Amino acid sequence: MKPLSAPAILCLSAFLRMPLLAGLEFEKTEIAHTAKHSDTEVSAEFKFKVTGGKTVKITDIATYCSCLKAHAKDGRTEFKDGEEGVIETAFLLGTFEGEVSKQVAVQTNDPAQPEVILAVKVTIPQIYKLEPESLKWEVGEEAKAKTMKFTVVDEHDIAVTGIVSSRDNMLAEVKEVKKGREYSLTLTPKTTAEPMIGVVRVETDAPYDRFKKRLVFFNVTKPKAAPVPGSLPTPP
C-alpha cells in the first residue's frame, strides 16, 4: 500500500480534529407501561444527552393524538454539548383498552438528526369482556333480537345499573345472569328496512370513573352484492 501524501495527511488530520455531528442521545426511545384500572393517565420520561460537540435546539414536539401530551421539561428547548434533558409525556387513557402505542416526534435543528421518534406503549387491562364485540344485522333481515354476553373480569363485583340506546329504532334490554359478574344484553331492531349504526351505553357502578360507562356498538348494513358470473373477485 502506498504511503499517504503530505496533502492527504493534512486533510485527514483536519477531518479528525472536526467535532462530531451533534445529536440527542436518548436512554430509551420506547417506554412500555401497564396501567391499573384506577389510572386515568400514564406518564413517561424520555431522558437524553447532547453529544457531538455542538448545541442542539428542539424546534418542535408533535404527538398527532390528543390523548398524548408531550413537552420538554421546564420548557427548555436548547442544549449545549454534554447537557442533559427530558421529554415528558402523559398518555390520557380515556376509554382505551388492550395494547395501545402512540408516537412522539421530536424535531431538532440538527441536519444529521432532524427528527427522533419516541414511542409510548401502554397495556390497559380490560374490565369488561363482550361476546361478541358488537351486534350486526343486514338490511332486510328479520328484525329479531340478538344477544351479547357482558362479563365483568375485574376483581370487584360490578353491577349494570342501566342501558340506553342511541337510536329509537333499536330496543335494548339487560338481564342479570350472575350478580356482579355476568349480564345478558339483548338488542332488538324495530325494523331493518334501512341501514343504521349506533351505540348502546351500558351504565355500571364500577369503582373507577372511566369504567362507569361502556359503549356497545351495533349496525344494520347493506348486504354485499353477489359477484357477477365471470367477473374478477373484489380485492379485500
XYZ file of C-alpha atoms in Angstrom:
236
model
C 0.000 0.000 0.000
C 1.347 3.398 -0.973
C 2.106 5.811 1.901
C -0.187 8.844 2.211
C 0.989 12.037 0.562
C 1.537 15.188 2.595
C -1.734 16.857 1.348
C -3.686 13.687 2.213
C -2.203 13.599 5.714
C -3.154 17.251 6.258
C -6.740 16.598 5.103
C -7.046 13.552 7.366
C -5.711 15.483 10.350
C -8.182 18.297 9.737
C -11.052 15.778 9.486
C -10.074 14.104 12.747
C -9.999 17.478 14.506
C -13.562 18.294 13.325
C -16.241 17.998 16.049
C -18.696 15.149 15.657
C -22.210 15.987 14.485
C -24.403 16.967 17.413
C -27.396 14.903 18.390
C -29.863 13.921 21.085
C -28.799 10.583 22.517
C -31.823 9.056 24.269
C -31.501 6.430 27.001
C -34.654 4.818 25.573
C -36.760 5.606 22.528
C -39.584 3.297 23.649
C -41.176 3.039 27.086
C -43.773 0.407 27.967
C -46.158 0.618 30.909
C -49.066 -1.431 32.254
C -51.874 0.731 33.607
C -54.016 -0.019 36.633
C -57.803 0.123 36.406
C -57.781 3.161 38.686
C -55.361 5.095 36.447
C -56.664 7.924 34.294
C -53.290 8.736 32.738
C -49.810 7.246 32.457
C -46.618 9.328 32.491
C -43.294 8.507 30.858
C -39.997 10.432 30.781
C -37.545 10.118 27.892
C -34.110 11.202 29.113
C -31.426 12.332 26.666
C -27.957 13.836 26.463
C -26.469 16.052 23.770
C -23.365 14.598 22.136
C -21.135 15.652 19.271
C -19.668 18.966 20.378
C -22.450 21.286 19.215
C -25.534 22.914 20.651
C -28.849 21.332 19.640
C -32.189 23.109 19.599
C -35.522 21.285 19.755
C -37.751 23.032 17.232
C -40.979 21.066 17.716
C -42.536 18.185 19.646
C -45.582 16.597 17.995
C -47.815 13.685 19.053
C -50.594 13.665 16.412
C -53.098 12.418 19.029
C -54.986 14.465 21.620
C -54.661 11.513 24.016
C -50.888 12.032 24.305
C -49.267 15.181 25.648
C -45.520 15.805 25.321
C -43.143 18.672 26.101
C -39.565 19.387 27.078
C -39.122 19.528 30.843
C -39.234 23.091 32.204
C -39.940 24.297 28.654
C -36.250 24.204 27.814
C -35.500 23.613 24.130
C -31.795 24.448 23.649
C -28.976 22.266 24.994
C -25.206 22.555 24.794
C -22.884 19.633 24.223
C -22.894 17.342 27.256
C -26.076 18.769 28.757
C -29.000 16.532 29.632
C -32.725 16.961 29.210
C -36.065 15.178 29.430
C -39.098 14.866 27.166
C -42.092 14.457 29.485
C -45.193 12.649 28.232
C -48.657 11.952 29.621
C -50.976 9.417 28.000
C -54.680 10.056 28.775
C -56.275 6.623 28.985
C -59.858 7.671 28.281
C -61.801 4.602 27.079
C -58.787 2.788 25.583
C -58.400 -0.922 26.311
C -55.781 -3.520 25.420
C -52.386 -2.607 24.000
C -52.050 0.950 22.688
C -48.969 2.546 21.131
C -48.563 6.254 20.373
C -45.591 8.145 18.963
C -43.846 11.407 19.766
C -41.873 13.178 17.024
C -39.040 15.334 18.400
C -37.697 17.686 15.720
C -34.338 19.448 16.014
C -32.134 21.891 14.102
C -29.509 19.185 13.621
C -29.367 18.327 9.872
C -27.898 14.911 10.680
C -30.746 14.114 13.082
C -33.718 16.317 12.175
C -36.258 14.042 13.864
C -36.300 11.420 16.624
C -39.343 9.168 17.039
C -40.239 8.093 20.559
C -42.910 5.513 21.384
C -45.178 5.228 24.415
C -46.717 1.760 24.728
C -49.420 1.157 27.303
C -51.186 -2.066 28.193
C -54.632 -1.279 29.585
C -56.281 -4.312 31.192
C -59.910 -4.903 30.279
C -62.574 -4.704 32.943
C -65.407 -5.999 30.758
C -65.467 -8.777 28.185
C -68.021 -8.630 25.350
C -69.019 -11.705 23.355
C -69.447 -10.849 20.520
C -67.775 -7.433 20.433
C -70.718 -5.886 18.515
C -74.114 -6.879 17.100
C -74.958 -6.719 13.400
C -77.930 -7.165 11.074
C -78.307 -6.868 7.310
C -80.885 -4.669 5.625
C -83.977 -6.778 5.005
C -83.003 -9.402 7.587
C -85.662 -10.499 10.059
C -85.826 -7.903 12.826
C -85.154 -10.414 15.564
C -83.406 -9.986 18.902
C -79.675 -10.668 19.238
C -77.811 -11.128 22.481
C -74.363 -10.218 23.780
C -72.663 -11.698 26.841
C -71.337 -8.948 29.131
C -68.831 -10.335 31.649
C -67.029 -8.482 34.465
C -63.370 -9.567 34.567
C -62.277 -7.173 37.315
C -61.635 -8.439 40.838
C -64.569 -6.367 42.099
C -68.212 -7.242 41.501
C -69.787 -4.644 39.212
C -73.494 -4.203 38.632
C -75.083 -2.975 35.408
C -77.422 -0.205 36.553
C -78.850 0.940 33.224
C -78.764 0.622 29.463
C -79.565 3.358 26.923
C -79.764 3.057 23.124
C -78.691 5.959 20.912
C -81.383 5.011 18.361
C -85.153 4.937 18.886
C -85.277 2.133 16.314
C -83.118 -0.159 18.494
C -84.568 -1.533 21.721
C -82.083 -2.505 24.426
C -82.587 -4.706 27.476
C -80.289 -6.115 30.149
C -80.710 -9.280 32.212
C -78.655 -10.311 35.209
C -77.176 -13.796 34.805
C -74.776 -13.822 37.753
C -74.922 -10.893 40.151
C -71.957 -8.572 39.762
C -70.233 -10.873 37.250
C -72.285 -11.662 34.150
C -75.095 -9.988 32.228
C -77.002 -10.591 29.013
C -77.551 -7.594 26.712
C -80.357 -8.017 24.182
C -80.861 -5.650 21.233
C -83.938 -5.767 19.006
C -84.379 -3.542 15.946
C -87.936 -2.353 15.258
C -87.131 -2.684 11.567
C -84.148 -3.475 9.359
C -85.523 -1.724 6.276
C -82.776 0.923 6.296
C -79.053 0.968 7.213
C -78.410 2.060 10.784
C -75.427 2.478 13.079
C -75.428 3.362 16.749
C -74.306 2.586 20.272
C -75.791 1.340 23.483
C -74.480 2.946 26.676
C -74.137 0.405 29.452
C -74.123 2.162 32.828
C -72.471 0.488 35.828
C -71.462 1.082 39.436
C -67.768 0.401 38.687
C -65.415 1.826 41.355
C -63.343 3.531 38.620
C -64.792 6.646 36.980
C -63.656 5.882 33.449
C -65.283 2.429 33.568
C -68.685 3.535 34.840
C -69.945 3.547 31.241
C -69.211 1.102 28.434
C -70.285 1.662 24.833
C -71.569 -1.277 22.797
C -71.765 -0.836 19.020
C -74.453 -2.108 16.659
C -75.275 -1.629 12.991
C -77.623 -2.623 10.202
C -75.638 -2.880 6.967
C -76.445 -3.341 3.322
C -75.797 -6.920 2.172
C -72.774 -7.430 -0.042
C -73.618 -7.556 -3.723
C -73.373 -11.024 -5.267
C -70.459 -11.300 -7.761
C -71.366 -11.151 -11.445
C -70.673 -14.513 -13.126
C -67.327 -14.408 -14.907
C -66.152 -11.225 -13.160
C -62.962 -10.959 -11.126
C -63.358 -11.080 -7.331
C -63.283 -7.763 -5.482
C -59.963 -7.232 -3.652
C -60.324 -7.391 0.167
